[in-house]
Amino acid sequence: MSSDDPAAIERVEWAQRGAAWDRQADRMAALAARLNQPLIEAADLHPGQAVLDLASGAGEPALTIAALVAPDGRVTATDLVEEMLTGARRRAAAAGLATIAFKIADMAALPFADASFDRITCRFGLMFAPDTEGALREAWRVLRPGGRAVWMVWGPIAENTIFLTIDRTLKAMLGTSFLDREINPFRFAAAGHLTLGLRDAGFTEAQEIDRIFTPKVEAGTPFWRPTLDLMLGHELESLPPAQRRALDQAIGDNFAPYLDGTHYRLKTHVRLYVGGKRG
């Protein structure tokens, strides 16, 4: 693998993360449902539609959408590598979903014909596409006239308490940060970052929608561990057990400022970008 091939690097890294995403999928179902809601509302989904979900990971929002477009609609769930779809396939089979199919696909080079889908959704995937412009153009190409595409990205890390606290601890103890690389979860955190890109790709009526959640989490629960596992689990496996325990303890301790009685008061900021295709 060439060190200057961003796409190849992303494939390797996401293949390594696949097991963690499958492992955490069921534990994060409640959070996934909460994050799905604004994306699904913005997508304006209806029974009978053909929907493409990009970067489906362990299955959401593709699994939820598959139920919404049933019985005559269909969802095509995609991801860059097979390892990331393992959990999605498992969960779809367990739920008996007949309206979902799976496809390995690079969102900058989609293996679908022009105008194949009524809706396109992507939750927390576009930030990791090395060729963002290509990904937006491909989404426009495979979207049917009159269709709609919706991308969800993270807002600023300072307004995402779990990521912020984990990141500060990693920086202090291991000298690493989510923000060290150009391709990272907060790549499009700045307001307005993608609006021009949507228009350049051909989308009309480009919109930007902010959503802020303030969840309460019961004290005494390691609520942050799934996020750490999803993003860095495979990298932390090489840490000596004592160092890993110290890291876990430090992260837990660093949430103390957010403790209010018997609960932590946290903040989550996401941003939706919505684009239409003129009919």
mmCIF file of C-alpha atoms in Angstrom:
data_model
loop_
_atom_site.group_PDB
_atom_site.id
_atom_site.type_symbol
_atom_site.label_atom_id
_atom_site.label_comp_id
_atom_site.label_asym_id
_atom_site.label_seq_id
_atom_site.Cartn_x
_atom_site.Cartn_y
_atom_site.Cartn_z
ATOM 1 C CA MET A 1 0.000 0.000 0.000
ATOM 2 C CA SER A 2 1.374 3.369 -0.997
ATOM 3 C CA SER A 3 1.608 5.851 1.849
ATOM 4 C CA ASP A 4 0.363 8.557 -0.538
ATOM 5 C CA ASP A 5 -2.808 6.690 -1.543
ATOM 6 C CA PRO A 6 -5.532 8.025 0.783
ATOM 7 C CA ALA A 7 -8.199 5.652 -0.568
ATOM 8 C CA ALA A 8 -6.021 2.592 0.099
ATOM 9 C CA ILE A 9 -5.233 3.833 3.603
ATOM 10 C CA GLU A 10 -8.937 4.295 4.349
ATOM 11 C CA ARG A 11 -9.741 0.778 3.127
ATOM 12 C CA VAL A 12 -7.168 -0.768 5.441
ATOM 13 C CA GLU A 13 -8.234 1.284 8.445
ATOM 14 C CA TRP A 14 -11.957 0.581 8.021
ATOM 15 C CA ALA A 15 -11.300 -3.107 7.512
ATOM 16 C CA GLN A 16 -9.520 -3.068 10.881
ATOM 17 C CA ARG A 17 -12.455 -1.257 12.520
ATOM 18 C CA GLY A 18 -15.130 -3.608 11.239
ATOM 19 C CA ALA A 19 -15.063 -5.995 14.209
ATOM 20 C CA ALA A 20 -15.526 -3.146 16.693
ATOM 21 C CA TRP A 21 -18.487 -1.714 14.770
ATOM 22 C CA ASP A 22 -20.164 -5.114 14.747
ATOM 23 C CA ARG A 23 -19.358 -5.562 18.441
ATOM 24 C CA GLN A 24 -20.881 -2.218 19.436
ATOM 25 C CA ALA A 25 -23.855 -2.070 17.052
ATOM 26 C CA ASP A 26 -26.475 -3.457 19.421
ATOM 27 C CA ARG A 27 -25.172 -1.490 22.401
ATOM 28 C CA MET A 28 -25.482 1.767 20.467
ATOM 29 C CA ALA A 29 -28.976 1.113 19.095
ATOM 30 C CA ALA A 30 -30.627 3.785 21.250
ATOM 31 C CA LEU A 31 -28.097 6.440 20.216
ATOM 32 C CA ALA A 32 -28.431 5.388 16.583
ATOM 33 C CA ALA A 33 -32.209 5.814 16.755
ATOM 34 C CA ARG A 34 -31.863 9.313 18.201
ATOM 35 C CA LEU A 35 -29.410 10.339 15.469
ATOM 36 C CA ASN A 36 -31.493 8.712 12.746
ATOM 37 C CA GLN A 37 -34.542 10.830 13.473
ATOM 38 C CA PRO A 38 -33.442 14.201 12.024
ATOM 39 C CA LEU A 39 -31.770 12.517 9.052
ATOM 40 C CA ILE A 40 -34.895 10.522 8.219
ATOM 41 C CA GLU A 41 -37.076 13.609 8.587
ATOM 42 C CA ALA A 42 -34.830 15.588 6.239
ATOM 43 C CA ALA A 43 -34.814 12.757 3.682
ATOM 44 C CA ASP A 44 -38.639 12.764 3.456
ATOM 45 C CA LEU A 45 -38.907 8.991 3.127
ATOM 46 C CA HIS A 46 -42.011 7.146 1.917
ATOM 47 C CA PRO A 47 -42.998 3.523 1.215
ATOM 48 C CA GLY A 48 -42.004 2.341 -2.234
ATOM 49 C CA GLN A 49 -38.873 4.462 -2.612
ATOM 50 C CA ALA A 50 -35.488 3.204 -3.734
ATOM 51 C CA VAL A 51 -32.905 4.440 -1.221
ATOM 52 C CA LEU A 52 -29.113 4.321 -1.319
ATOM 53 C CA ASP A 53 -27.391 4.474 2.062
ATOM 54 C CA LEU A 54 -23.706 5.321 1.883
ATOM 55 C CA ALA A 55 -21.154 4.240 4.514
ATOM 56 C CA SER A 56 -23.753 2.055 6.229
ATOM 57 C CA GLY A 57 -21.302 0.521 8.674
ATOM 58 C CA ALA A 58 -23.043 -1.790 11.140
ATOM 59 C CA GLY A 59 -26.417 -0.983 9.608
ATOM 60 C CA GLU A 60 -27.861 2.369 10.571
ATOM 61 C CA PRO A 61 -29.717 4.188 9.213
ATOM 62 C CA ALA A 62 -30.132 1.589 6.422
ATOM 63 C CA LEU A 63 -31.979 -0.950 8.615
ATOM 64 C CA THR A 64 -34.437 1.623 9.913
ATOM 65 C CA ILE A 65 -35.033 2.993 6.416
ATOM 66 C CA ALA A 66 -35.642 -0.514 5.047
ATOM 67 C CA ALA A 67 -38.640 -0.821 7.341
ATOM 68 C CA LEU A 68 -39.930 2.639 6.403
ATOM 69 C CA VAL A 69 -39.954 2.030 2.636
ATOM 70 C CA ALA A 70 -41.460 -1.475 2.917
ATOM 71 C CA PRO A 71 -43.154 -3.403 1.465
ATOM 72 C CA ASP A 72 -42.456 -2.237 -2.098
ATOM 73 C CA GLY A 73 -39.389 -0.021 -1.556
ATOM 74 C CA ARG A 74 -35.778 -1.122 -1.290
ATOM 75 C CA VAL A 75 -32.609 0.021 0.421
ATOM 76 C CA THR A 76 -29.114 -0.596 -0.867
ATOM 77 C CA ALA A 77 -26.665 -0.441 2.041
ATOM 78 C CA THR A 78 -23.065 0.211 1.035
ATOM 79 C CA ASP A 79 -19.655 0.527 2.584
ATOM 80 C CA LEU A 80 -16.072 0.734 1.444
ATOM 81 C CA VAL A 81 -15.047 -2.706 2.761
ATOM 82 C CA GLU A 82 -16.817 -5.971 3.480
ATOM 83 C CA GLU A 83 -15.656 -6.003 7.110
ATOM 84 C CA MET A 84 -17.744 -2.916 7.879
ATOM 85 C CA LEU A 85 -20.943 -4.533 6.571
ATOM 86 C CA THR A 86 -20.632 -7.709 8.648
ATOM 87 C CA GLY A 87 -22.734 -6.294 11.464
ATOM 88 C CA ALA A 88 -25.303 -4.860 9.059
ATOM 89 C CA ARG A 89 -25.806 -8.223 7.366
ATOM 90 C CA ARG A 90 -26.119 -9.967 10.732
ATOM 91 C CA ARG A 91 -28.665 -7.504 12.077
ATOM 92 C CA ALA A 92 -30.721 -7.470 8.870
ATOM 93 C CA ALA A 93 -30.943 -11.260 8.917
ATOM 94 C CA ALA A 94 -31.950 -11.264 12.584
ATOM 95 C CA ALA A 95 -34.712 -8.734 11.845
ATOM 96 C CA GLY A 96 -35.915 -10.666 8.805
ATOM 97 C CA LEU A 97 -35.638 -7.601 6.551
ATOM 98 C CA ALA A 98 -36.426 -8.434 2.934
ATOM 99 C CA THR A 99 -36.187 -4.883 1.598
ATOM 100 C CA ILE A 100 -32.429 -4.401 1.995
ATOM 101 C CA ALA A 101 -29.452 -5.396 -0.165
ATOM 102 C CA PHE A 102 -25.737 -4.902 0.432
ATOM 103 C CA LYS A 103 -22.990 -3.697 -1.881
ATOM 104 C CA ILE A 104 -19.316 -2.861 -1.436
ATOM 105 C CA ALA A 105 -18.908 0.597 -2.939
ATOM 106 C CA ASP A 106 -16.556 3.566 -2.933
ATOM 107 C CA MET A 107 -18.837 6.597 -2.708
ATOM 108 C CA ALA A 108 -16.600 8.452 -5.183
ATOM 109 C CA ALA A 109 -17.053 5.683 -7.811
ATOM 110 C CA LEU A 110 -20.509 4.190 -7.279
ATOM 111 C CA PRO A 111 -21.330 0.954 -9.185
ATOM 112 C CA PHE A 112 -24.874 2.070 -10.042
ATOM 113 C CA ALA A 113 -26.541 3.428 -13.157
ATOM 114 C CA ASP A 114 -27.528 7.057 -13.516
ATOM 115 C CA ALA A 115 -30.786 8.050 -11.789
ATOM 116 C CA SER A 116 -31.164 4.785 -9.844
ATOM 117 C CA PHE A 117 -32.398 6.094 -6.481
ATOM 118 C CA ASP A 118 -35.162 8.306 -5.106
ATOM 119 C CA ARG A 119 -33.220 9.132 -1.950
ATOM 120 C CA ILE A 120 -29.616 8.998 -0.773
ATOM 121 C CA THR A 121 -28.583 9.035 2.889
ATOM 122 C CA CYS A 122 -25.176 9.116 4.530
ATOM 123 C CA ARG A 123 -24.656 9.321 8.288
ATOM 124 C CA PHE A 124 -21.133 10.213 9.434
ATOM 125 C CA GLY A 125 -19.473 8.841 6.298
ATOM 126 C CA LEU A 126 -18.666 11.737 4.004
ATOM 127 C CA MET A 127 -15.940 13.054 6.334
ATOM 128 C CA PHE A 128 -13.880 9.931 5.589
ATOM 129 C CA ALA A 129 -14.095 10.104 1.786
ATOM 130 C CA PRO A 130 -10.706 11.287 0.435
ATOM 131 C CA ASP A 131 -12.431 12.580 -2.727
ATOM 132 C CA THR A 132 -15.332 14.565 -1.309
ATOM 133 C CA GLU A 133 -16.067 16.374 -4.560
ATOM 134 C CA GLY A 134 -16.181 13.067 -6.410
ATOM 135 C CA ALA A 135 -18.501 11.594 -3.790
ATOM 136 C CA LEU A 136 -20.940 14.492 -4.112
ATOM 137 C CA ARG A 137 -20.891 14.292 -7.915
ATOM 138 C CA GLU A 138 -21.531 10.554 -7.825
ATOM 139 C CA ALA A 139 -24.458 11.014 -5.445
ATOM 140 C CA TRP A 140 -25.967 13.560 -7.838
ATOM 141 C CA ARG A 141 -25.437 11.194 -10.776
ATOM 142 C CA VAL A 142 -27.253 8.204 -9.266
ATOM 143 C CA LEU A 143 -30.073 10.322 -7.787
ATOM 144 C CA ARG A 144 -33.298 10.494 -9.778
ATOM 145 C CA PRO A 145 -34.700 13.879 -10.868
ATOM 146 C CA GLY A 146 -36.910 15.172 -8.079
ATOM 147 C CA GLY A 147 -34.905 13.157 -5.546
ATOM 148 C CA ARG A 148 -33.143 14.225 -2.381
ATOM 149 C CA ALA A 149 -29.804 13.428 -0.736
ATOM 150 C CA VAL A 150 -28.962 13.967 2.945
ATOM 151 C CA TRP A 151 -25.579 13.832 4.667
ATOM 152 C CA MET A 152 -25.064 14.001 8.435
ATOM 153 C CA VAL A 153 -21.695 15.147 9.794
ATOM 154 C CA TRP A 154 -20.384 16.009 13.242
ATOM 155 C CA GLY A 155 -20.424 19.619 14.387
ATOM 156 C CA PRO A 156 -17.432 21.123 16.255
ATOM 157 C CA ILE A 157 -15.629 18.780 18.627
ATOM 158 C CA ALA A 158 -15.996 21.419 21.375
ATOM 159 C CA GLU A 159 -19.760 20.818 21.191
ATOM 160 C CA ASN A 160 -19.537 17.020 21.243
ATOM 161 C CA THR A 161 -18.754 16.190 24.851
ATOM 162 C CA ILE A 162 -17.869 12.526 24.481
ATOM 163 C CA PHE A 163 -15.424 13.077 21.622
ATOM 164 C CA LEU A 164 -13.944 16.158 23.298
ATOM 165 C CA THR A 165 -13.263 14.406 26.603
ATOM 166 C CA ILE A 166 -11.823 11.293 24.983
ATOM 167 C CA ASP A 167 -9.664 13.415 22.685
ATOM 168 C CA ARG A 168 -8.229 15.510 25.521
ATOM 169 C CA THR A 169 -7.341 12.377 27.456
ATOM 170 C CA LEU A 170 -5.736 10.692 24.456
ATOM 171 C CA LYS A 171 -3.700 13.817 23.798
ATOM 172 C CA ALA A 172 -2.493 14.016 27.393
ATOM 173 C CA MET A 173 -1.674 10.333 27.834
ATOM 174 C CA LEU A 174 -0.742 9.075 24.372
ATOM 175 C CA GLY A 175 0.055 12.232 22.436
ATOM 176 C CA THR A 176 -2.571 11.495 19.800
ATOM 177 C CA SER A 177 -5.769 13.263 18.757
ATOM 178 C CA PHE A 178 -8.788 12.692 16.534
ATOM 179 C CA LEU A 179 -7.763 15.887 14.769
ATOM 180 C CA ASP A 180 -4.207 14.843 13.905
ATOM 181 C CA ARG A 181 -5.141 13.693 10.411
ATOM 182 C CA GLU A 182 -6.774 15.671 7.626
ATOM 183 C CA ILE A 183 -9.382 12.921 7.204
ATOM 184 C CA ASN A 184 -11.026 12.796 10.621
ATOM 185 C CA PRO A 185 -14.542 12.814 12.172
ATOM 186 C CA PHE A 186 -14.595 16.631 12.437
ATOM 187 C CA ARG A 187 -13.354 17.422 8.967
ATOM 188 C CA PHE A 188 -16.601 19.210 8.062
ATOM 189 C CA ALA A 189 -17.422 20.648 11.477
ATOM 190 C CA ALA A 190 -17.330 24.261 10.293
ATOM 191 C CA ALA A 191 -20.702 25.725 9.342
ATOM 192 C CA GLY A 192 -21.253 26.073 5.607
ATOM 193 C CA HIS A 193 -18.363 23.786 4.730
ATOM 194 C CA LEU A 194 -20.302 21.638 2.254
ATOM 195 C CA THR A 195 -23.008 23.958 0.910
ATOM 196 C CA LEU A 196 -20.911 25.245 -1.985
ATOM 197 C CA GLY A 197 -19.702 21.730 -2.742
ATOM 198 C CA LEU A 198 -23.285 20.523 -3.072
ATOM 199 C CA ARG A 199 -24.092 23.290 -5.528
ATOM 200 C CA ASP A 200 -20.921 22.670 -7.519
ATOM 201 C CA ALA A 201 -21.914 18.987 -7.790
ATOM 202 C CA GLY A 202 -25.254 19.992 -9.322
ATOM 203 C CA PHE A 203 -27.575 19.877 -6.331
ATOM 204 C CA THR A 204 -30.328 22.463 -6.046
ATOM 205 C CA GLU A 205 -31.987 23.863 -2.937
ATOM 206 C CA ALA A 206 -28.941 23.051 -0.820
ATOM 207 C CA GLN A 207 -29.784 23.344 2.871
ATOM 208 C CA GLU A 208 -27.808 23.201 6.107
ATOM 209 C CA ILE A 209 -29.575 22.119 9.297
ATOM 210 C CA ASP A 210 -28.036 22.039 12.795
ATOM 211 C CA ARG A 211 -29.273 19.700 15.497
ATOM 212 C CA ILE A 212 -28.070 19.819 19.101
ATOM 213 C CA PHE A 213 -28.896 17.116 21.637
ATOM 214 C CA THR A 214 -28.334 17.336 25.403
ATOM 215 C CA PRO A 215 -28.530 13.747 26.628
ATOM 216 C CA LYS A 216 -28.475 12.786 30.305
ATOM 217 C CA VAL A 217 -26.432 9.687 31.089
ATOM 218 C CA GLU A 218 -26.576 7.829 34.389
ATOM 219 C CA ALA A 219 -23.434 8.169 36.499
ATOM 220 C CA GLY A 220 -21.328 5.089 37.048
ATOM 221 C CA THR A 221 -21.722 3.739 33.527
ATOM 222 C CA PRO A 222 -18.792 3.687 31.039
ATOM 223 C CA PHE A 223 -20.971 5.304 28.376
ATOM 224 C CA TRP A 224 -17.933 6.557 26.460
ATOM 225 C CA ARG A 225 -16.381 3.147 25.808
ATOM 226 C CA PRO A 226 -18.357 2.325 22.629
ATOM 227 C CA THR A 227 -17.183 5.570 20.990
ATOM 228 C CA LEU A 228 -13.572 4.839 21.917
ATOM 229 C CA ASP A 229 -13.908 1.290 20.605
ATOM 230 C CA LEU A 230 -15.452 2.380 17.293
ATOM 231 C CA MET A 231 -12.804 4.964 16.522
ATOM 232 C CA LEU A 232 -9.633 3.522 18.049
ATOM 233 C CA GLY A 233 -10.316 0.029 19.382
ATOM 234 C CA HIS A 234 -8.002 -1.734 16.945
ATOM 235 C CA GLU A 235 -5.197 0.755 17.655
ATOM 236 C CA LEU A 236 -5.499 0.468 21.428
ATOM 237 C CA GLU A 237 -5.288 -3.337 21.409
ATOM 238 C CA SER A 238 -1.498 -3.104 21.461
ATOM 239 C CA LEU A 239 -1.407 -1.093 24.701
ATOM 240 C CA PRO A 240 -0.123 -2.949 27.782
ATOM 241 C CA PRO A 241 -3.064 -3.881 30.050
ATOM 242 C CA ALA A 242 -1.963 -1.537 32.822
ATOM 243 C CA GLN A 243 -1.726 1.395 30.428
ATOM 244 C CA ARG A 244 -5.135 0.615 28.956
ATOM 245 C CA ARG A 245 -6.674 0.479 32.430
ATOM 246 C CA ALA A 246 -5.050 3.817 33.262
ATOM 247 C CA LEU A 247 -6.452 5.325 30.062
ATOM 248 C CA ASP A 248 -9.956 4.077 30.850
ATOM 249 C CA GLN A 249 -9.722 5.462 34.377
ATOM 250 C CA ALA A 250 -8.491 8.838 33.154
ATOM 251 C CA ILE A 251 -11.267 9.165 30.597
ATOM 252 C CA GLY A 252 -13.878 8.364 33.220
ATOM 253 C CA ASP A 253 -12.338 10.871 35.640
ATOM 254 C CA ASN A 254 -12.273 13.585 32.976
ATOM 255 C CA PHE A 255 -16.047 13.483 32.636
ATOM 256 C CA ALA A 256 -16.348 14.759 36.223
ATOM 257 C CA PRO A 257 -17.066 18.397 35.150
ATOM 258 C CA TYR A 258 -20.239 17.185 33.426
ATOM 259 C CA LEU A 259 -21.610 15.335 36.439
ATOM 260 C CA ASP A 260 -24.838 16.790 37.810
ATOM 261 C CA GLY A 261 -26.051 14.763 40.757
ATOM 262 C CA THR A 262 -26.705 11.232 39.546
ATOM 263 C CA HIS A 263 -26.304 12.000 35.833
ATOM 264 C CA TYR A 264 -23.844 13.401 33.349
ATOM 265 C CA ARG A 265 -25.178 16.250 31.212
ATOM 266 C CA LEU A 266 -23.605 15.985 27.796
ATOM 267 C CA LYS A 267 -23.866 17.731 24.446
ATOM 268 C CA THR A 268 -24.017 16.389 20.909
ATOM 269 C CA HIS A 269 -23.942 18.645 17.846
ATOM 270 C CA VAL A 270 -24.594 17.281 14.355
ATOM 271 C CA ARG A 271 -25.146 19.041 11.043
ATOM 272 C CA LEU A 272 -27.287 17.944 8.112
ATOM 273 C CA TYR A 273 -26.663 18.924 4.507
ATOM 274 C CA VAL A 274 -29.593 18.396 2.160
ATOM 275 C CA GLY A 275 -29.517 18.644 -1.622
ATOM 276 C CA GLY A 276 -32.201 18.146 -4.263
ATOM 277 C CA LYS A 277 -32.042 17.277 -7.949
ATOM 278 C CA ARG A 278 -34.216 19.281 -10.265
ATOM 279 C CA GLY A 279 -36.923 17.203 -11.947
#
